[in-house]
Short mmCIF file of N, CA and C in Angstrom, two decimals:
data_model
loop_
_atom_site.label_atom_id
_atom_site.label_comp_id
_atom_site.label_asym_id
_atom_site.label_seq_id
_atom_site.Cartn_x
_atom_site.Cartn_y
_atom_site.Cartn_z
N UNK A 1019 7.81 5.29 10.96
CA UNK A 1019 8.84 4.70 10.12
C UNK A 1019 9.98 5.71 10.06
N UNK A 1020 11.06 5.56 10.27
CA UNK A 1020 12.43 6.28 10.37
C UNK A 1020 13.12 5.86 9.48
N UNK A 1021 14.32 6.36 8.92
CA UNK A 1021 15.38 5.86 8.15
C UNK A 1021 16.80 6.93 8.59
N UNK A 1022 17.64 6.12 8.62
CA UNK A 1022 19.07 6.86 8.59
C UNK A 1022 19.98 6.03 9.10
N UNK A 1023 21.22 5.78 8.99
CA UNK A 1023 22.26 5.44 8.93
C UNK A 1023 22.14 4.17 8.17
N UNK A 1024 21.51 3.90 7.55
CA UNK A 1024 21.48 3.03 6.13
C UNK A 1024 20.46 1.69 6.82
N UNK A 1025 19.78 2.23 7.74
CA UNK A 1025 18.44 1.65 8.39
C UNK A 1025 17.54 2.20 8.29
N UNK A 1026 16.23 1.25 8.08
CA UNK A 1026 15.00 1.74 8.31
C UNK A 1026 14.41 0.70 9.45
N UNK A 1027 13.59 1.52 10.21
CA UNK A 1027 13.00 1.04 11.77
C UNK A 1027 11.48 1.21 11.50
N UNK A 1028 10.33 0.56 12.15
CA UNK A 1028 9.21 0.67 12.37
C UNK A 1028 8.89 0.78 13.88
N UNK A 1029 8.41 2.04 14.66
CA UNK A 1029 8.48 1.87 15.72
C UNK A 1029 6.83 2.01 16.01
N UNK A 1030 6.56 2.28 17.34
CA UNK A 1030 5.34 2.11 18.60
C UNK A 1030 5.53 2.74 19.66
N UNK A 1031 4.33 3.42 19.66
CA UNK A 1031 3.84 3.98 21.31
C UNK A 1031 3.14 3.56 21.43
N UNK A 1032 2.79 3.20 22.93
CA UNK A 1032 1.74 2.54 24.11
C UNK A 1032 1.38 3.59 24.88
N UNK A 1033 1.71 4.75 24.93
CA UNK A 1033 2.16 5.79 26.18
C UNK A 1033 1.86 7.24 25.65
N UNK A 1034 1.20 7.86 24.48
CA UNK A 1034 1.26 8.69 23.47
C UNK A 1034 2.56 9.22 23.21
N UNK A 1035 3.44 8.74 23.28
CA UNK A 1035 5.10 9.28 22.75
C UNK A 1035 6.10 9.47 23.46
N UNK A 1036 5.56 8.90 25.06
CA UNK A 1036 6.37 9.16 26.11
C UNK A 1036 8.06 8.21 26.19
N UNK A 1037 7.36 7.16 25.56
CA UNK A 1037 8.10 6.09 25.14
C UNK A 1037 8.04 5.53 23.92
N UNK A 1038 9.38 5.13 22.95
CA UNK A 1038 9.13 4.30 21.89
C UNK A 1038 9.48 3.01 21.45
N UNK A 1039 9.01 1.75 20.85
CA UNK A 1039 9.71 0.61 21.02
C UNK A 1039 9.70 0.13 19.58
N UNK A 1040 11.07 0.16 19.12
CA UNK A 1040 10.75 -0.95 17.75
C UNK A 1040 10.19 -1.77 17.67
N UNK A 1041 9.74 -1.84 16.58
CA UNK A 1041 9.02 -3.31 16.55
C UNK A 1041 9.16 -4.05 15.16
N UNK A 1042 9.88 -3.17 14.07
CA UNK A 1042 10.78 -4.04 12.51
C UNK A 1042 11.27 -2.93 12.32
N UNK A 1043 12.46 -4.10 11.75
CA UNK A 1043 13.68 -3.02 11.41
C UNK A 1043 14.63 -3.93 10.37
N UNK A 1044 15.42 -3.46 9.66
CA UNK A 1044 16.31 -3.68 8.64
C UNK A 1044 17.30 -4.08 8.96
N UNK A 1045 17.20 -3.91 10.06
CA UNK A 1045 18.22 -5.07 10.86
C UNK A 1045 18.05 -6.13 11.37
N UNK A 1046 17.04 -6.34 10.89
CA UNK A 1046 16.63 -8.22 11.13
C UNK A 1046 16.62 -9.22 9.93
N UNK A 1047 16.91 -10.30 10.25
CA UNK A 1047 17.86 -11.34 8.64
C UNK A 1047 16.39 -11.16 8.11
N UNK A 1048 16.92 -10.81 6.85
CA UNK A 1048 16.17 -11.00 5.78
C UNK A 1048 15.86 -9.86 5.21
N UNK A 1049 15.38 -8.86 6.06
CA UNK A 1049 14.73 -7.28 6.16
C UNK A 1049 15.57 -6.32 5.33
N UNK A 1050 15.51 -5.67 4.29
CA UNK A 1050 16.50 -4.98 3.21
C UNK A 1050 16.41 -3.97 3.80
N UNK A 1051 14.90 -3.11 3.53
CA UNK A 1051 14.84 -1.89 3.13
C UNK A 1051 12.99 -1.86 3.90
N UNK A 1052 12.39 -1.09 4.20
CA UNK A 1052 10.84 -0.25 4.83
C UNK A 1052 10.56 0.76 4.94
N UNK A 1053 10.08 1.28 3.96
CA UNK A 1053 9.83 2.15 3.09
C UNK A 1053 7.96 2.44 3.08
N UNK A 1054 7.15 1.99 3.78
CA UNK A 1054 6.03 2.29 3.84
C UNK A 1054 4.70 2.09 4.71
N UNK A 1055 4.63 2.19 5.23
CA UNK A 1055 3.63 1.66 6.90
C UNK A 1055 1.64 1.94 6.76
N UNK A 1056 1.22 1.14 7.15
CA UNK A 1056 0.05 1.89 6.62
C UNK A 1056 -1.18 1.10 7.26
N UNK A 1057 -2.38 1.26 8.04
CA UNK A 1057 -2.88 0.90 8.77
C UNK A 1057 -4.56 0.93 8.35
N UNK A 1058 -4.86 0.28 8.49
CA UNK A 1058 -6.85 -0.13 7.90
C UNK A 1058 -7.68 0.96 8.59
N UNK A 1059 -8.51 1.49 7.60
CA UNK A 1059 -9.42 2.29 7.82
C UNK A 1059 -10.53 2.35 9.21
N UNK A 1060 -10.82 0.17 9.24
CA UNK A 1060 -10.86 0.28 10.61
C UNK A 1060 -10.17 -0.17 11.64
N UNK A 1061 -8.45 0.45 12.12
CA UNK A 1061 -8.02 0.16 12.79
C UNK A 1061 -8.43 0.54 14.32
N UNK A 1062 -8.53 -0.26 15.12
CA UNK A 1062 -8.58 -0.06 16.80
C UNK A 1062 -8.71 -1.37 17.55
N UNK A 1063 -9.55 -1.27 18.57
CA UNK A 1063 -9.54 -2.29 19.64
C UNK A 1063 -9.36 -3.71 19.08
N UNK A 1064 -10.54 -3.66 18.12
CA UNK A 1064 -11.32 -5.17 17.45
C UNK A 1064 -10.35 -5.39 16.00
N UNK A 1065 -9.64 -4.69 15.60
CA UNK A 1065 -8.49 -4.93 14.31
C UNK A 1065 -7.45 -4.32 14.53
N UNK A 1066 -6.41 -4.78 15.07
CA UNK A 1066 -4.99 -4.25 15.55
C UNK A 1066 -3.69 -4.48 14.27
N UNK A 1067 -4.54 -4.76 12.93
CA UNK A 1067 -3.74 -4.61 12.16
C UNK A 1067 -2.58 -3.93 11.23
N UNK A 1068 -1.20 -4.08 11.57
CA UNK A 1068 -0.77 -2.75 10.55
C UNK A 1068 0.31 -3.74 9.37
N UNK A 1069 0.39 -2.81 8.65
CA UNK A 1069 0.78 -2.89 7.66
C UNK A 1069 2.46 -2.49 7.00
N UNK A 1070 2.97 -3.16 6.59
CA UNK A 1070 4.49 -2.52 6.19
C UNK A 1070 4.86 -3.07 4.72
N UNK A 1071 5.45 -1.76 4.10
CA UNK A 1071 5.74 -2.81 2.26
C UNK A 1071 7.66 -2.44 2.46
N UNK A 1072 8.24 -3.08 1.73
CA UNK A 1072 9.42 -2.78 1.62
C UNK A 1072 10.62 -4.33 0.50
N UNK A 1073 11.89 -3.61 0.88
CA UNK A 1073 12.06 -5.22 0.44
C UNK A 1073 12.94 -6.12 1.59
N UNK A 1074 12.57 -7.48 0.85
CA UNK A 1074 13.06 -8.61 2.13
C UNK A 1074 13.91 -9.93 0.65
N UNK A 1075 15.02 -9.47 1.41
CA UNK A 1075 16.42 -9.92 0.44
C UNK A 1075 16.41 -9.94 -0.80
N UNK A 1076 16.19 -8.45 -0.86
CA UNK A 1076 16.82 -7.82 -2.30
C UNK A 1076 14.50 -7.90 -3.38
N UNK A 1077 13.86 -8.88 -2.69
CA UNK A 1077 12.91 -8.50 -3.43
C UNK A 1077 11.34 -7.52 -2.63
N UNK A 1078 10.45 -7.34 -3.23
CA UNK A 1078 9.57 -6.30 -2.97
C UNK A 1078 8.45 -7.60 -1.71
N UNK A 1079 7.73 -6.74 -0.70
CA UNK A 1079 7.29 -7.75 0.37
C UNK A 1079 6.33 -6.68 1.20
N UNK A 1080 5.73 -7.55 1.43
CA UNK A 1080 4.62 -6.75 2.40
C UNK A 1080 4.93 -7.53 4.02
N UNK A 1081 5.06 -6.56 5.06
CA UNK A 1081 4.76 -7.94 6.73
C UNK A 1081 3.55 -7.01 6.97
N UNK A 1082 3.03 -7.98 7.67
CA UNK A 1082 1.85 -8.18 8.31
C UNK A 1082 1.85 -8.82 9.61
N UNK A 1083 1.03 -7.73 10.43
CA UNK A 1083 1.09 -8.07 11.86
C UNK A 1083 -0.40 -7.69 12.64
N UNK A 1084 -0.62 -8.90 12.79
CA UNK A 1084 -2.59 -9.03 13.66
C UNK A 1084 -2.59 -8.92 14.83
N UNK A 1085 -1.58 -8.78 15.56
CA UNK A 1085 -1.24 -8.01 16.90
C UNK A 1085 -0.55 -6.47 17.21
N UNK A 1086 -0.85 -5.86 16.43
CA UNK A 1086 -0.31 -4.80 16.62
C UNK A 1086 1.04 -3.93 16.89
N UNK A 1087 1.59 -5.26 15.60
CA UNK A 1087 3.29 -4.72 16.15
C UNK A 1087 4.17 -5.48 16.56
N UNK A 1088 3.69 -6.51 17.56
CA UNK A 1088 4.13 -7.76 18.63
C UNK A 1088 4.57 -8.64 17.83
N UNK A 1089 3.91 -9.16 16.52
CA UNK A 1089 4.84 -10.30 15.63
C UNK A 1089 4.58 -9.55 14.22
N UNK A 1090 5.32 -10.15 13.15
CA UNK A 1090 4.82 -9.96 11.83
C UNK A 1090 5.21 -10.82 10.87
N UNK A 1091 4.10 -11.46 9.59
CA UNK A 1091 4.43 -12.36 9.07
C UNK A 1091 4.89 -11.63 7.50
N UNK A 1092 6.15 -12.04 6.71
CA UNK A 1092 6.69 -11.59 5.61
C UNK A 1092 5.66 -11.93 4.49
N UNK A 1093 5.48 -11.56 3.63
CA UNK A 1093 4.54 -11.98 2.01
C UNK A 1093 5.03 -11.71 0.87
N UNK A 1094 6.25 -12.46 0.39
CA UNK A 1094 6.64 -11.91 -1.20
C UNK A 1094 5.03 -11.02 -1.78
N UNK A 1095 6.00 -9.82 -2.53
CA UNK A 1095 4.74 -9.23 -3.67
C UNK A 1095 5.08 -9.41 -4.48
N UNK A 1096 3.94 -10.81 -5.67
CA UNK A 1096 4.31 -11.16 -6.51
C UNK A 1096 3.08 -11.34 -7.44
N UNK A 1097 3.58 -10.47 -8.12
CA UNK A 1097 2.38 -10.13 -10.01
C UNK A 1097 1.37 -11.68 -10.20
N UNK A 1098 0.18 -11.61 -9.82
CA UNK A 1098 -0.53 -12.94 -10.30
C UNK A 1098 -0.60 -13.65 -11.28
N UNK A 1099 0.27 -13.08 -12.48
CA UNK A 1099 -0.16 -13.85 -13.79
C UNK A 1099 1.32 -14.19 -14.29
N UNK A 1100 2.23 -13.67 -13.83
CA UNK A 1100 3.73 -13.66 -14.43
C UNK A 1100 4.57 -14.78 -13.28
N UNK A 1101 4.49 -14.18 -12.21
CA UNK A 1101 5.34 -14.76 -11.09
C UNK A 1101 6.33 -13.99 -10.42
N UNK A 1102 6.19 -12.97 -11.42
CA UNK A 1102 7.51 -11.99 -11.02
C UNK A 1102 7.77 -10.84 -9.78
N UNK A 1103 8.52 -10.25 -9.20
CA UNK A 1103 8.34 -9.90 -8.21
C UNK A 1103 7.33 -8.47 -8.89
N UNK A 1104 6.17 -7.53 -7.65
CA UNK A 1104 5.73 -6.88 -7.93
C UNK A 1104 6.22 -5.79 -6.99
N UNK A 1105 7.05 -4.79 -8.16
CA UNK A 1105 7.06 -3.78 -7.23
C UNK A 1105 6.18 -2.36 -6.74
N UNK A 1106 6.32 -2.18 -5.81
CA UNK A 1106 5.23 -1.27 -4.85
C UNK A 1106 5.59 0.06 -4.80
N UNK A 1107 4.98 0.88 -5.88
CA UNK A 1107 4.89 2.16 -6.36
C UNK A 1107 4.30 3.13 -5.51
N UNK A 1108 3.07 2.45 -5.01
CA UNK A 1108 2.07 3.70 -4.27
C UNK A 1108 1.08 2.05 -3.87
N UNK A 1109 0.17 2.18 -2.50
CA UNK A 1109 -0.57 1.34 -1.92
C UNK A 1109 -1.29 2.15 -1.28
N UNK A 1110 -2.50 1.74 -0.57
CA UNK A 1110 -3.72 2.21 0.05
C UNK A 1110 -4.26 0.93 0.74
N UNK A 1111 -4.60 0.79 1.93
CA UNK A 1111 -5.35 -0.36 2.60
C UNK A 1111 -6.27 0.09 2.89
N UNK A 1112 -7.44 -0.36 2.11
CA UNK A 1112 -8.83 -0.25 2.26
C UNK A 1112 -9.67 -0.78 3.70
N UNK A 1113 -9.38 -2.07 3.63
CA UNK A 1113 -9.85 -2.55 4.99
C UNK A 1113 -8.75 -3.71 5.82
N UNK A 1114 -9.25 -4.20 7.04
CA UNK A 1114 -8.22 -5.39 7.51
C UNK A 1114 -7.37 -6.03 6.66
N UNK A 1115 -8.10 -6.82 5.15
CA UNK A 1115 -7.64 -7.67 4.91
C UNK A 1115 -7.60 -6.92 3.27
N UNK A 1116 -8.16 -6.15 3.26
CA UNK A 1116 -8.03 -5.40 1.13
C UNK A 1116 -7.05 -4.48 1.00
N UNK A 1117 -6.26 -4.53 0.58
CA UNK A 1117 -5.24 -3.70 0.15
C UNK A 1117 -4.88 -3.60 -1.37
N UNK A 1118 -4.41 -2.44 -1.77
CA UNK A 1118 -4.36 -2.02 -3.42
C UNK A 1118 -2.83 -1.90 -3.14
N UNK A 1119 -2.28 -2.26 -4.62
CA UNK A 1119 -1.16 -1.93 -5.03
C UNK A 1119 -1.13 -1.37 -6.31
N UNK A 1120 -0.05 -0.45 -6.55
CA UNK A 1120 -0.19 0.00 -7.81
C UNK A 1120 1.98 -0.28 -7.92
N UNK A 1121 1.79 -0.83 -9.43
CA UNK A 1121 2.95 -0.98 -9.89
C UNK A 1121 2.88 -1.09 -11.32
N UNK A 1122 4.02 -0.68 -11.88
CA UNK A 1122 4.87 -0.45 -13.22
C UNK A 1122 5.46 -1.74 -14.29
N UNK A 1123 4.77 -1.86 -15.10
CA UNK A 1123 5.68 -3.04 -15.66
C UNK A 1123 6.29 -2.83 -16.79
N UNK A 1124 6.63 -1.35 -16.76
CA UNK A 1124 7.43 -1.08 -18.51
C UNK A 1124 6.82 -0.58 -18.99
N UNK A 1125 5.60 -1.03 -19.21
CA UNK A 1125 4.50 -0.60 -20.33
C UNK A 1125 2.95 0.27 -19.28
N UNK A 1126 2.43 -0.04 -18.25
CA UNK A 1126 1.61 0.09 -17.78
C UNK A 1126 1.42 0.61 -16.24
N UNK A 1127 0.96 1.48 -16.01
CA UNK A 1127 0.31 1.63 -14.59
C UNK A 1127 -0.81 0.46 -14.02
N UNK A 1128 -0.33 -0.35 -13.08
CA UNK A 1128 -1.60 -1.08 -12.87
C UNK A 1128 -1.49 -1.42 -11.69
N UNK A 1129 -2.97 -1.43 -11.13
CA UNK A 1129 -3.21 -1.68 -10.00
C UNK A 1129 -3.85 -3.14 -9.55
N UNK A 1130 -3.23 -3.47 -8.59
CA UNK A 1130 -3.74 -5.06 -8.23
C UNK A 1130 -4.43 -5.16 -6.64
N UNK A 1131 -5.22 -6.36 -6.47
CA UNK A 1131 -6.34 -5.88 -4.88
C UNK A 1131 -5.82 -7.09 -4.66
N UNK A 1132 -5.93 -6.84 -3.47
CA UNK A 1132 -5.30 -8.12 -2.22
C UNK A 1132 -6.75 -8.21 -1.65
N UNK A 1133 -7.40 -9.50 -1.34
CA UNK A 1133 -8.74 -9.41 -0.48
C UNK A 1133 -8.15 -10.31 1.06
N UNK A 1134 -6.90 -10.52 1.16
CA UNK A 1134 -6.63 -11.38 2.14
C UNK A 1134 -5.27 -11.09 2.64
N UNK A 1135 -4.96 -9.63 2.55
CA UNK A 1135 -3.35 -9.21 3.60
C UNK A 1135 -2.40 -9.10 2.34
N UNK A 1136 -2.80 -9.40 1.38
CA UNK A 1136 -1.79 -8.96 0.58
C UNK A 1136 -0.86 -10.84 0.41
N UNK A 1137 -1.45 -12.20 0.50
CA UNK A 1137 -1.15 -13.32 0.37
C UNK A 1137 -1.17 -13.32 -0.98
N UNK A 1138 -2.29 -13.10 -1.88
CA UNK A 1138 -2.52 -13.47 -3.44
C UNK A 1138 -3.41 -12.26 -3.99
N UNK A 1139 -3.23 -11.58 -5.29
CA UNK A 1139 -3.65 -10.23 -5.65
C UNK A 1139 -4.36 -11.22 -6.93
N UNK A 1140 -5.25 -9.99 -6.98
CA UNK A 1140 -5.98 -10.39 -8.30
C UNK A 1140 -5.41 -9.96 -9.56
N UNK A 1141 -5.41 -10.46 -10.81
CA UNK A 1141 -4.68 -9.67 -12.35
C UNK A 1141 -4.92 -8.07 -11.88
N UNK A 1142 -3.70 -7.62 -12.35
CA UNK A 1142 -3.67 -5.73 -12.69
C UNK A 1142 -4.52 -5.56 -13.37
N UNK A 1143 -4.78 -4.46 -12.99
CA UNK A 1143 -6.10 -3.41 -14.14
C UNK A 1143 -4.79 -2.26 -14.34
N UNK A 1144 -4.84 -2.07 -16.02
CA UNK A 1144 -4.09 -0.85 -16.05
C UNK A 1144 -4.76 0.20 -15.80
N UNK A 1145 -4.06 1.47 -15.49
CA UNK A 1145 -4.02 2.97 -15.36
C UNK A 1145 -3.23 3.71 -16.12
N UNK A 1146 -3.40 3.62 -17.60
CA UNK A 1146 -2.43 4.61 -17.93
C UNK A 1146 -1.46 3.95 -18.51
N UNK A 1147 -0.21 4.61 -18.61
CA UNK A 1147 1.14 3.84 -19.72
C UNK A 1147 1.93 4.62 -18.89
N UNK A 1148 1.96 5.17 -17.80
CA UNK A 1148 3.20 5.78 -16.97
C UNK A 1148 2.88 5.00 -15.35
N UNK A 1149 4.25 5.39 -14.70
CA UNK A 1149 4.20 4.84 -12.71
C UNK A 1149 3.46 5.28 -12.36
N UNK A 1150 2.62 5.16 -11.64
CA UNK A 1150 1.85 5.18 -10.76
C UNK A 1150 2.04 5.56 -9.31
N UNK A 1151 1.88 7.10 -8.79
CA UNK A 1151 2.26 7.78 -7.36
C UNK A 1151 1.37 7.49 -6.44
N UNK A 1152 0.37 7.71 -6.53
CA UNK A 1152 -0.97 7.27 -5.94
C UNK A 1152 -2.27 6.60 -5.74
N UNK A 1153 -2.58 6.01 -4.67
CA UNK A 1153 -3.76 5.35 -5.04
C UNK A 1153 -4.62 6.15 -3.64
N UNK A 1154 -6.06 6.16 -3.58
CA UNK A 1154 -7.47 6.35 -3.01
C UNK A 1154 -8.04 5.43 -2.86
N UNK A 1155 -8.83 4.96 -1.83
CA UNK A 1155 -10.03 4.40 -1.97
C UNK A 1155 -11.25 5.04 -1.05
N UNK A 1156 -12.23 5.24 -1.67
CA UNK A 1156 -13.76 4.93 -0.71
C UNK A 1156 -14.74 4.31 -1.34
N UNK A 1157 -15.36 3.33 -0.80
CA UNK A 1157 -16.08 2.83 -1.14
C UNK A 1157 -15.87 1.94 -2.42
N UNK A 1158 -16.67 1.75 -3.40
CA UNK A 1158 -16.76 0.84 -4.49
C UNK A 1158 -15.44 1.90 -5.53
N UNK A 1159 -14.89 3.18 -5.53
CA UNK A 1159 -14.33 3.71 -5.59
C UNK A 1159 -12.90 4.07 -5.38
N UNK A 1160 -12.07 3.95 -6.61
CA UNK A 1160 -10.36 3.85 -6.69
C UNK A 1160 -9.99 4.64 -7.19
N UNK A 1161 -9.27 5.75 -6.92
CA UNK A 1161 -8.55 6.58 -7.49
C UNK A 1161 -7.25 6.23 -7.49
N UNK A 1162 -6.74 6.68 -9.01
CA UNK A 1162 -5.13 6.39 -9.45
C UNK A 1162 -4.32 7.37 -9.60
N UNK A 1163 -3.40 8.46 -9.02
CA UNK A 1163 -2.46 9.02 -9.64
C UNK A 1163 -1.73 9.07 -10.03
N UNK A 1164 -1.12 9.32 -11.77
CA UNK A 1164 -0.08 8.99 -12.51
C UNK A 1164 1.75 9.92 -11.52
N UNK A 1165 2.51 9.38 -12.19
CA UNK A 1165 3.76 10.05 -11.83
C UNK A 1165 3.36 11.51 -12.82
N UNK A 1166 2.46 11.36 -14.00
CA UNK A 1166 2.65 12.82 -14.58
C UNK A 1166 1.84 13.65 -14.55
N UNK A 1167 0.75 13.24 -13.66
CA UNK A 1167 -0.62 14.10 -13.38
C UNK A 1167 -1.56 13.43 -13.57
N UNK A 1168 -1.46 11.87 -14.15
CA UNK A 1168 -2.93 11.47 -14.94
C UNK A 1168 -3.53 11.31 -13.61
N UNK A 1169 -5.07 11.50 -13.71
CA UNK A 1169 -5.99 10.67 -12.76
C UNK A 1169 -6.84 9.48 -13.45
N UNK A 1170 -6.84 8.14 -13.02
CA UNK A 1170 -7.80 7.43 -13.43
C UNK A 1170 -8.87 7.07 -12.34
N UNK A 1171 -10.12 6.39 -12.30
CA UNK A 1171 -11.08 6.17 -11.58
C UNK A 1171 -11.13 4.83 -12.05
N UNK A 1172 -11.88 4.38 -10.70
CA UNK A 1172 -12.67 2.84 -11.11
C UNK A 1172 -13.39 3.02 -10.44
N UNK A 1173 -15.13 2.64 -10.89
CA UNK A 1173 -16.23 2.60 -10.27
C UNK A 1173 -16.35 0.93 -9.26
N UNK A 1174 -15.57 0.05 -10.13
CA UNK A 1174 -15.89 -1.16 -9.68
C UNK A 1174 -14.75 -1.98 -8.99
N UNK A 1175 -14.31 -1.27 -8.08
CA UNK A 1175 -13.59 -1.89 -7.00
C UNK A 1175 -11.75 -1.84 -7.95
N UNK A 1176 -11.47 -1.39 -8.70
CA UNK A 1176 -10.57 -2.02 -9.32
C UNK A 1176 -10.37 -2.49 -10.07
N UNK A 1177 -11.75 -3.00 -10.87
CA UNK A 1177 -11.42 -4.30 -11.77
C UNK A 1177 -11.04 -3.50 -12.86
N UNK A 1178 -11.42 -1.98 -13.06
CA UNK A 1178 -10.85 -1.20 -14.58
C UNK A 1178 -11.00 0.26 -13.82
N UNK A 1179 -10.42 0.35 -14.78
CA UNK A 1179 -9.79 1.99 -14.78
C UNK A 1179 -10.11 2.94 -15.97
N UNK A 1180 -10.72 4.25 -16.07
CA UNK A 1180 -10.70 4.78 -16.90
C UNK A 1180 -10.12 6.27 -16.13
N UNK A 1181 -9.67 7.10 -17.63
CA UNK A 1181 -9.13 8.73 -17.37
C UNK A 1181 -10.71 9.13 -16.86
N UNK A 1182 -10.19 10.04 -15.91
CA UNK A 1182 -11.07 11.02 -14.78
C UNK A 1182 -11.62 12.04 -16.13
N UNK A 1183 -12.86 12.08 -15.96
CA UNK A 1183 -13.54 12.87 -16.65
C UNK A 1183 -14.01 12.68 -18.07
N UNK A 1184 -13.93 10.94 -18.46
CA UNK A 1184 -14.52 10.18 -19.61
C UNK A 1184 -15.65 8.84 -19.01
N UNK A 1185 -16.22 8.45 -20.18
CA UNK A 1185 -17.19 7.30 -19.35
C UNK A 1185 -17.87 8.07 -18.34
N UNK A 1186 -18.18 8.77 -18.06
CA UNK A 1186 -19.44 9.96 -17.30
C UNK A 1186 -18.77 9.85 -15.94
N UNK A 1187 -17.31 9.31 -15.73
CA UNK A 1187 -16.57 9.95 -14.63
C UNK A 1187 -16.42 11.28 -14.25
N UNK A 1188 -16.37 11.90 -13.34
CA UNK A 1188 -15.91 13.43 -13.16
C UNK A 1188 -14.62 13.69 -12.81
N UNK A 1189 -14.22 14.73 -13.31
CA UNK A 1189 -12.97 15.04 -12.48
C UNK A 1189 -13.09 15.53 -11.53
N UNK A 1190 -11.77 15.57 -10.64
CA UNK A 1190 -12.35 15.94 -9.07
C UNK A 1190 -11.24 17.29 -9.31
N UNK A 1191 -12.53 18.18 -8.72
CA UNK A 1191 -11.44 19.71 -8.82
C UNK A 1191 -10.50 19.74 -7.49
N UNK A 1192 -9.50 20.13 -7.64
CA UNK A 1192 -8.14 20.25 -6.59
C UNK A 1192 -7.89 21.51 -6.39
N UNK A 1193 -8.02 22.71 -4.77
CA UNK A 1193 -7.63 23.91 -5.03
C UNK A 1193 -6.51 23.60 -3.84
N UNK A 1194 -5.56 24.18 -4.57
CA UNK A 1194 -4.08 24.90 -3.94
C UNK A 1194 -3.98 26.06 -3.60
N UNK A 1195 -3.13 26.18 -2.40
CA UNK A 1195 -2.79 27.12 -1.99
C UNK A 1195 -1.70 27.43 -1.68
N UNK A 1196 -0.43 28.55 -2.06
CA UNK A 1196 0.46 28.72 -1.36
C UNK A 1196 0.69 29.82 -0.13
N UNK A 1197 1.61 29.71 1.00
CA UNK A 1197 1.45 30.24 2.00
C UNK A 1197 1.97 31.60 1.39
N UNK A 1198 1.62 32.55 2.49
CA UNK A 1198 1.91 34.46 2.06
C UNK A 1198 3.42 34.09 2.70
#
């Protein structure tokens, strides 16, 4: 994903880098802004799926492409219970078709699961009362990172969230390093 001169491009190699070929760009009707690319845990031969969030005329959108680049279909992202557009803070694609979103509604960090490309999300689970930078997944397992440090967990796919290191969650220790 590139950006500059008030474009953003999604490109491809076939060739390991010898050659590169767009394949979406912000210069195609409709296409605002692409801002995030992101590909399934099992991507290869048998799932050539990738992933792109951004916005598509002025609102928030996921494309989706099951050929690897070659076509892609647009998906308003839109909050399941309101209607409203959902905007895309931080995401993680779990598998082909599960993808997490985490977005802001004023009041809440919350994260919503796509079980089908990101077509229809299930109600948000909040995380917190601040934006939301990050999301994790492995397994039955979701990690949330706040914009201010919070961590939340969900044991159960998403459906809730609690602070890291309550409800017999652990916190996960983080060591840093800076270079000499």
């Amino acid at each position: 994903l590139t950006f500059g001169g008030g474009a953003s491009s999604l490109w491809r190699t076939a060739n390991a880098g010898a050659a590169w070929e767009r394949i979406l760009s912000s210069g195609v009707a409709g296409v605002t802004t692409l801002d995030r690319v992101s590909l399934p845990s099992d991507y290869g031969d048998q799932t050539e799926i990738v992933y792109c969030a951004g916005d598509y005329g002025g609102n928030p959108a996921i494309w989706v492409s099951r050929d690897n680049g070659r076509t892609f279909t647009v998906r308003p992202a839109v909050e399941p219970d309101t209607g409203a557009a959902l905007t895309i803070d931080a995401w993680t694609v779990a598998a082909a078709d599960t993808l997490f979103v985490a977005s802001y509604n004023g009041t809440a960090g919350k994260v919503y699961r796509s079980d089908n490309g990101g077509f229809f999300y299930a109600s948000g689970a909040a995380a917190g009362s601040q934006p939301l930078a990050s999301l994790a997944v492995t397994g039955q397992a979701v990690a949330a990172g706040s914009a201010d440090g919070e961590v939340f967990l969900s044991r159960d796919n998403g459906i809730s969230f609690q602070p890291a290191g309550q409800g017999g969650l652990p916190i996960i220790p983080m060591i840093y390093t800076t270079p000499d």
